mmCIF file with all atom_site columns, C-alpha atoms in Angstrom:
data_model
loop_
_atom_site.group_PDB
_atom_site.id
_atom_site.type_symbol
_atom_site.label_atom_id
_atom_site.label_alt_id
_atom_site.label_comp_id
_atom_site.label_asym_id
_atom_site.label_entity_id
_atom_site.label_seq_id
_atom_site.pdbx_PDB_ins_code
_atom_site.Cartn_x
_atom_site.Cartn_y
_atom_site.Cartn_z
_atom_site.occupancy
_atom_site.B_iso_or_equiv
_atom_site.pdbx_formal_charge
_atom_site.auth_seq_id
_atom_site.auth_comp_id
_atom_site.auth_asym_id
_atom_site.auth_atom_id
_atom_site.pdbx_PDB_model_num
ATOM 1   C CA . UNK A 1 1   ? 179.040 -10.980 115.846 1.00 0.00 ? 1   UNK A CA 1
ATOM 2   C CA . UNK A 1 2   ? 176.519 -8.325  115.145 1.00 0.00 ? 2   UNK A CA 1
ATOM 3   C CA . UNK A 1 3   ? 177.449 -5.547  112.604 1.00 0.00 ? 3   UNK A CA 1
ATOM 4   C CA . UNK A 1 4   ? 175.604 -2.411  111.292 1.00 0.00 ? 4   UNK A CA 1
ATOM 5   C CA . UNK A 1 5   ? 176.938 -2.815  107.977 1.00 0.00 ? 5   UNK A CA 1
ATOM 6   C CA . UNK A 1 6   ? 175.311 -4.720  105.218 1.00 0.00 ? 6   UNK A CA 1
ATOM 7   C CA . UNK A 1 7   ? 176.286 -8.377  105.046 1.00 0.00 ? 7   UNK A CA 1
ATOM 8   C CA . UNK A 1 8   ? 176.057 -10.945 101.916 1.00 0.00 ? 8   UNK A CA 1
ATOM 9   C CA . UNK A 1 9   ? 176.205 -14.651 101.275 1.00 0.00 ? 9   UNK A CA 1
ATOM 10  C CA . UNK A 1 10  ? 178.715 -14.733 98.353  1.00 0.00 ? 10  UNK A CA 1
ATOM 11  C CA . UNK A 1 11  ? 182.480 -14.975 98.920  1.00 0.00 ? 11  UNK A CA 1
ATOM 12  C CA . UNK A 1 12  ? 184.248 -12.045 97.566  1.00 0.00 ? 12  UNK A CA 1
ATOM 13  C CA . UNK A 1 13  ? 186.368 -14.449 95.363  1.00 0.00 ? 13  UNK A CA 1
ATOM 14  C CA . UNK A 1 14  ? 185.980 -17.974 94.119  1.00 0.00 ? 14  UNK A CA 1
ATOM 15  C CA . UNK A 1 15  ? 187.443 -21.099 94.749  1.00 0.00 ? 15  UNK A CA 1
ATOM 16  C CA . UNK A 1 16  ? 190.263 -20.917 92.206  1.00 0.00 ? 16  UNK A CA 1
ATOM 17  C CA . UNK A 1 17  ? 190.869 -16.979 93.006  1.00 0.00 ? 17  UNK A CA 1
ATOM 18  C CA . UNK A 1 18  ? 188.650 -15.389 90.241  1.00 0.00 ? 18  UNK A CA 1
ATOM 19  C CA . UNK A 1 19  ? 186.953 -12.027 91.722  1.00 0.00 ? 19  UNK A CA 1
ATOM 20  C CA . UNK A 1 20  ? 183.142 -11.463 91.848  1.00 0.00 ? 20  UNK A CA 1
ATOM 21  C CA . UNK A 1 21  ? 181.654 -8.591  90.687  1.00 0.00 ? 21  UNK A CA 1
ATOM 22  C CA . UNK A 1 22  ? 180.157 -6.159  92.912  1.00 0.00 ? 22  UNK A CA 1
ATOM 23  C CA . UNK A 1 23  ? 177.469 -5.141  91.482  1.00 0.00 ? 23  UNK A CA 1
ATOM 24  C CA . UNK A 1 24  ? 175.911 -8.680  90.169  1.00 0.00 ? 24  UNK A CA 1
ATOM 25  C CA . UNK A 1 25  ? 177.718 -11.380 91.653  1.00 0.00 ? 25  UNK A CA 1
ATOM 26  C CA . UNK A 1 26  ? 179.183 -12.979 88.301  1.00 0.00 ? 26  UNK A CA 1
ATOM 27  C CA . UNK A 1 27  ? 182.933 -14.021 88.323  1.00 0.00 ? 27  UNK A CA 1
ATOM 28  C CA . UNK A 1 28  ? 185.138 -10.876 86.209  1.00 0.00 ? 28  UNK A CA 1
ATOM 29  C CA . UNK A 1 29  ? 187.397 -11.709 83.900  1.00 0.00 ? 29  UNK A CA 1
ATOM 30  C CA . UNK A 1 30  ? 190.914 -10.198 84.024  1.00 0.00 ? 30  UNK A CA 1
ATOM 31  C CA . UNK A 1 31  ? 192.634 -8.091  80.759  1.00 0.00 ? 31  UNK A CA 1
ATOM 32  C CA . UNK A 1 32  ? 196.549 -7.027  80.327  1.00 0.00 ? 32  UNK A CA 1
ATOM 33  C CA . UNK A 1 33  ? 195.656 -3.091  80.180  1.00 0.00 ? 33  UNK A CA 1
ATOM 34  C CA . UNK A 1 34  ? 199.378 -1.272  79.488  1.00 0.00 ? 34  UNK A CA 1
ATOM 35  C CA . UNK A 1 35  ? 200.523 -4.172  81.091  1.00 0.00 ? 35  UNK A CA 1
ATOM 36  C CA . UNK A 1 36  ? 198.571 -4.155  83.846  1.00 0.00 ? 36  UNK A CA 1
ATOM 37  C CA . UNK A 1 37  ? 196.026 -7.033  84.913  1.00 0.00 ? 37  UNK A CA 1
ATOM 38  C CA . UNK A 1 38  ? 192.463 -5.465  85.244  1.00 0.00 ? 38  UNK A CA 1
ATOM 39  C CA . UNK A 1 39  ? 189.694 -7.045  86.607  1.00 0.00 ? 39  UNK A CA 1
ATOM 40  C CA . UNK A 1 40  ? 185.948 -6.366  84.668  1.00 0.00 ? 40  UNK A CA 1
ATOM 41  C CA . UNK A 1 41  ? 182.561 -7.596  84.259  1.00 0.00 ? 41  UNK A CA 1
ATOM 42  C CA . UNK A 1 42  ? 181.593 -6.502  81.026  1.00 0.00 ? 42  UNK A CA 1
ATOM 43  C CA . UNK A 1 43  ? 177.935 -5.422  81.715  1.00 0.00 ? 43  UNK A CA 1
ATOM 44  C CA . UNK A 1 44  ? 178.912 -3.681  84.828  1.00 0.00 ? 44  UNK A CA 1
ATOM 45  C CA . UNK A 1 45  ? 182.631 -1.869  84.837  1.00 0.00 ? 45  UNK A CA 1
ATOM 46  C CA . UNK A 1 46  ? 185.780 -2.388  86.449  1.00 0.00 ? 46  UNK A CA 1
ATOM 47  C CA . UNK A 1 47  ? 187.827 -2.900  89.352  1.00 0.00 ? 47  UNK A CA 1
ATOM 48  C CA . UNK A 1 48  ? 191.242 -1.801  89.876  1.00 0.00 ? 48  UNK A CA 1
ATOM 49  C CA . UNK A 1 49  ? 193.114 -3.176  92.686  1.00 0.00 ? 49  UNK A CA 1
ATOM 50  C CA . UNK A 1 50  ? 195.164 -0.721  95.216  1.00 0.00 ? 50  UNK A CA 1
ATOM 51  C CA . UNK A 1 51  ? 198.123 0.326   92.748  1.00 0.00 ? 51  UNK A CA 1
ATOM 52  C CA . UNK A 1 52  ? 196.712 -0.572  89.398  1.00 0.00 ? 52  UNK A CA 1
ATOM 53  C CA . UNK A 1 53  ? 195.355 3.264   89.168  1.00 0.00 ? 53  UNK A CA 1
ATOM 54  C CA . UNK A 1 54  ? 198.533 4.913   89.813  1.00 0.00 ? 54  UNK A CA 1
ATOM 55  C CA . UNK A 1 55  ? 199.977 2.345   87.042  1.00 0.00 ? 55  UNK A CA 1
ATOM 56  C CA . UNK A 1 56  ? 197.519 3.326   84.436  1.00 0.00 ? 56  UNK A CA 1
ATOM 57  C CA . UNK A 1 57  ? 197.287 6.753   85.189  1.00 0.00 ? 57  UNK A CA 1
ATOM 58  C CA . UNK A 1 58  ? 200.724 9.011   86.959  1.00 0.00 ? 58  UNK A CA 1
ATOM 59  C CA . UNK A 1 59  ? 198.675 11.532  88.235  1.00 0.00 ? 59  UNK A CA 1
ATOM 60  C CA . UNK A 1 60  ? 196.706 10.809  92.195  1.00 0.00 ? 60  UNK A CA 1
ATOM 61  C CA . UNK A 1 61  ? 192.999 10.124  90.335  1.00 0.00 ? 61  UNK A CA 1
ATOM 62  C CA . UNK A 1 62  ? 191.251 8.743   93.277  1.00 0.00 ? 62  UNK A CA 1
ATOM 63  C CA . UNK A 1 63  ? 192.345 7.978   96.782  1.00 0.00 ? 63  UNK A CA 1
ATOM 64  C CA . UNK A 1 64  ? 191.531 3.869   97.140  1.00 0.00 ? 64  UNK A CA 1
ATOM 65  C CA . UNK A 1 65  ? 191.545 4.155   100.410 1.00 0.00 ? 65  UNK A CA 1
ATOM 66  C CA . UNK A 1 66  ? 188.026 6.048   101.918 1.00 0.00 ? 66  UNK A CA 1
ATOM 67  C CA . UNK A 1 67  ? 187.561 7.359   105.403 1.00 0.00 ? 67  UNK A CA 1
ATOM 68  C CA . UNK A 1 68  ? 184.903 5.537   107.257 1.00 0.00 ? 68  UNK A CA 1
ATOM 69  C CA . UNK A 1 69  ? 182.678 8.328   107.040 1.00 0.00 ? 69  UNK A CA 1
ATOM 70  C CA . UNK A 1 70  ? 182.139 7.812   103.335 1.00 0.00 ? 70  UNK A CA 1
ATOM 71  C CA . UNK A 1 71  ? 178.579 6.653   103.027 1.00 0.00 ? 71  UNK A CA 1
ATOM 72  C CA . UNK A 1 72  ? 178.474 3.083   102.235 1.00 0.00 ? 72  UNK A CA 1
ATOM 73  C CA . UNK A 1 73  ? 177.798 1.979   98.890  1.00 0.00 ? 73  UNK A CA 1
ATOM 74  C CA . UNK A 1 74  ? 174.137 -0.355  99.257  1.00 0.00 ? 74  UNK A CA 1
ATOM 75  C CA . UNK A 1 75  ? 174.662 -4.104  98.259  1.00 0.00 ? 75  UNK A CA 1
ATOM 76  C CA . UNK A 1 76  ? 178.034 -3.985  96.793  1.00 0.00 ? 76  UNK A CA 1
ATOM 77  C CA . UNK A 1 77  ? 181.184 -5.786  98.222  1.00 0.00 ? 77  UNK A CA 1
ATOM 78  C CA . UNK A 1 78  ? 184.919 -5.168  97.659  1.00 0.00 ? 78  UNK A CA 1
ATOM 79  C CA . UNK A 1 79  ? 185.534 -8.312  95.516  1.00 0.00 ? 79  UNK A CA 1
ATOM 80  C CA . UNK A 1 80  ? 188.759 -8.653  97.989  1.00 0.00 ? 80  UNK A CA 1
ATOM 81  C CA . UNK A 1 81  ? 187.640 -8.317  101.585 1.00 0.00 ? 81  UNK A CA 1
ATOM 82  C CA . UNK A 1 82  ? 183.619 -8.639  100.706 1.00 0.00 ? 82  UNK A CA 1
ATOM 83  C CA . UNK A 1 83  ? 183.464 -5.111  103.300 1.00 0.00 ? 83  UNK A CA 1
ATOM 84  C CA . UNK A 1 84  ? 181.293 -2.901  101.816 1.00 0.00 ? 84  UNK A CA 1
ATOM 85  C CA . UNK A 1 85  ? 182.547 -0.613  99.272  1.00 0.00 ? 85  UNK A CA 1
ATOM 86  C CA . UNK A 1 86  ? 182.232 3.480   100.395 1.00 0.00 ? 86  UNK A CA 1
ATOM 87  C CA . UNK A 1 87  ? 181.137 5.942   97.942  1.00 0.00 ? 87  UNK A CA 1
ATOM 88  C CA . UNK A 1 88  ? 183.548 8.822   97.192  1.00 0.00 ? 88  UNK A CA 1
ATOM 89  C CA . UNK A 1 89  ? 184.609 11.062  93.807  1.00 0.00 ? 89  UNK A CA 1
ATOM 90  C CA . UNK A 1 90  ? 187.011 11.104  91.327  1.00 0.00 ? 90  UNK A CA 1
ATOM 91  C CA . UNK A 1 91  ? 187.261 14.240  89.428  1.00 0.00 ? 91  UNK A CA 1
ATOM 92  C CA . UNK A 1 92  ? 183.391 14.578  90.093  1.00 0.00 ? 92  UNK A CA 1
ATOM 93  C CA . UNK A 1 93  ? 182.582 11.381  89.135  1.00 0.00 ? 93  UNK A CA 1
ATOM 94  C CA . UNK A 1 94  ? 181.225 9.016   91.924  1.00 0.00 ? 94  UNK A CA 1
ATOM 95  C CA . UNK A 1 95  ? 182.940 5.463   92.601  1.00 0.00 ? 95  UNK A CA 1
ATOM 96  C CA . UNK A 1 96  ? 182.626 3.000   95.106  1.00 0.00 ? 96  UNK A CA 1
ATOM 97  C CA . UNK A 1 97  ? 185.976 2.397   97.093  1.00 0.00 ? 97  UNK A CA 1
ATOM 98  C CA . UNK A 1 98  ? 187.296 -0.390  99.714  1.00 0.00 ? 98  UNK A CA 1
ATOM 99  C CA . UNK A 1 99  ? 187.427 1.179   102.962 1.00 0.00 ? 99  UNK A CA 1
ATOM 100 C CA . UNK A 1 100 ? 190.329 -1.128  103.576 1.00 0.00 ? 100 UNK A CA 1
ATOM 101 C CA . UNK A 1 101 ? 192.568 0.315   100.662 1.00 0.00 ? 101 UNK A CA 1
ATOM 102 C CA . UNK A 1 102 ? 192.041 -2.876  98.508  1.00 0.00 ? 102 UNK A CA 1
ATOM 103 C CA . UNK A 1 103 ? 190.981 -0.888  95.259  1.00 0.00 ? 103 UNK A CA 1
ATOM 104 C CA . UNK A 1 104 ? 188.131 0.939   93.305  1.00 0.00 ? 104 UNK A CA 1
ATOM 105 C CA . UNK A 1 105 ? 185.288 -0.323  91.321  1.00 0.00 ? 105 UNK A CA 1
ATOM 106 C CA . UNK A 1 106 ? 184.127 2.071   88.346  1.00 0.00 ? 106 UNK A CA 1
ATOM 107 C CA . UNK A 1 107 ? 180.367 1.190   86.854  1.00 0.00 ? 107 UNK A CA 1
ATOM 108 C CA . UNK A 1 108 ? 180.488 0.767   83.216  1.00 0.00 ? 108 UNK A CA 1
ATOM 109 C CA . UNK A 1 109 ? 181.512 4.408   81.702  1.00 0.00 ? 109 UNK A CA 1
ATOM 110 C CA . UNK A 1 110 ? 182.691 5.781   85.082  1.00 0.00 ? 110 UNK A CA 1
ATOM 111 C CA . UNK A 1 111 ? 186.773 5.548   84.102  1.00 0.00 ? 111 UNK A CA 1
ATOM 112 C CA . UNK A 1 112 ? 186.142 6.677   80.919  1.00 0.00 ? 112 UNK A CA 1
ATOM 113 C CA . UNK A 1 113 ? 184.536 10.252  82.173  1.00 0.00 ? 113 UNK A CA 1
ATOM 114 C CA . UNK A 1 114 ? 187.423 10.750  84.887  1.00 0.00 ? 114 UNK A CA 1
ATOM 115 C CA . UNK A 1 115 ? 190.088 10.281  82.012  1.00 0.00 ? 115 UNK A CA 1
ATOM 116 C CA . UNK A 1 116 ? 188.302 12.829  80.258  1.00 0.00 ? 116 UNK A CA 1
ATOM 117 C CA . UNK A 1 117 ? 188.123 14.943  83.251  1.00 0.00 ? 117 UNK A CA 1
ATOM 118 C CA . UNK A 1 118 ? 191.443 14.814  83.732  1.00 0.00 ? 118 UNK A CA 1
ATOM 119 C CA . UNK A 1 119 ? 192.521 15.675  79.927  1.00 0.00 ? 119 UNK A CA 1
ATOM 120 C CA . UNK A 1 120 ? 190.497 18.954  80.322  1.00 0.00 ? 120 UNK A CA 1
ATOM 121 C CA . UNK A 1 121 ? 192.465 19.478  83.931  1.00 0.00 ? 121 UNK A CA 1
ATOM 122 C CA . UNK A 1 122 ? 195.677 19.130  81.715  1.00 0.00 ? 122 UNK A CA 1
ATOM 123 C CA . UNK A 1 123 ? 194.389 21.282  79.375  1.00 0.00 ? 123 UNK A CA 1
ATOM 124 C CA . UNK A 1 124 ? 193.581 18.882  76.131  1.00 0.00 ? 124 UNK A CA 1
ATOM 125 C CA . UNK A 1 125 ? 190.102 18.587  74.834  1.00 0.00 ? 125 UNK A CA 1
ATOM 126 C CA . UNK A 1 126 ? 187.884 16.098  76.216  1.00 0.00 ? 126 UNK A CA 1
#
């Protein structure tokens, strides 16, 4: 079946369920954050599944699931469905979502800066 969008070779996931990262194809390893299960690759960021935002964080910070008119994010894969991810904002910051509403991948420093953000929104210092 022919498709416009950019294809890969790698699965999204491993055999025994372990995510690959996006951005260099390495298998993440997960971390209890606040009791939440993360998902990172420690050279290149994170990746927080549909709900795991909204866990970490009470206020909306991103919406994980982009239109289809978001411009697609070249060579990287939602670690889930292996579509490729859409770039969009969070409180001006860019990060690559799942079209499909699987989740959000921040680059290294990326989550950081939109917690920040949103201090200053709430009116603490960054």
């Amino acid at each position: 079946m022919y498709t416009d969008e950019p294809q890969r070779i790698v699965t999204p996931m491993t055999a025994l369920g372990v995510l690959v990262c996006p951005v260099c194809d390495r298998q993440m390893a997960a971390a209890l954050v606040e009791e939440v299960e993360i998902d990172f690759c420690d050279p290149c960021g994170i990746w927080l599944d549909a709900g795991e935002l909204g866990m970490l964080v009470s206020d909306a910070v991103v919406n994980p699931r982009a239109s289809r008119g978001d411009t697609v994010s070249p060579g990287r894969f939602c670690p889930r469905c292996d579509r490729p991810l859409r770039l969009s904002t969070s409180r001006g910051t860019p990060v690559d979502v799942c079209g499909e509403g699987h989740g959000v991948w921040f680059d290294r420093g990326e989550l950081e800066r939109v917690f920040a953000a949103l201090k200053v929104e709430k009116g603490g210092a960054a």
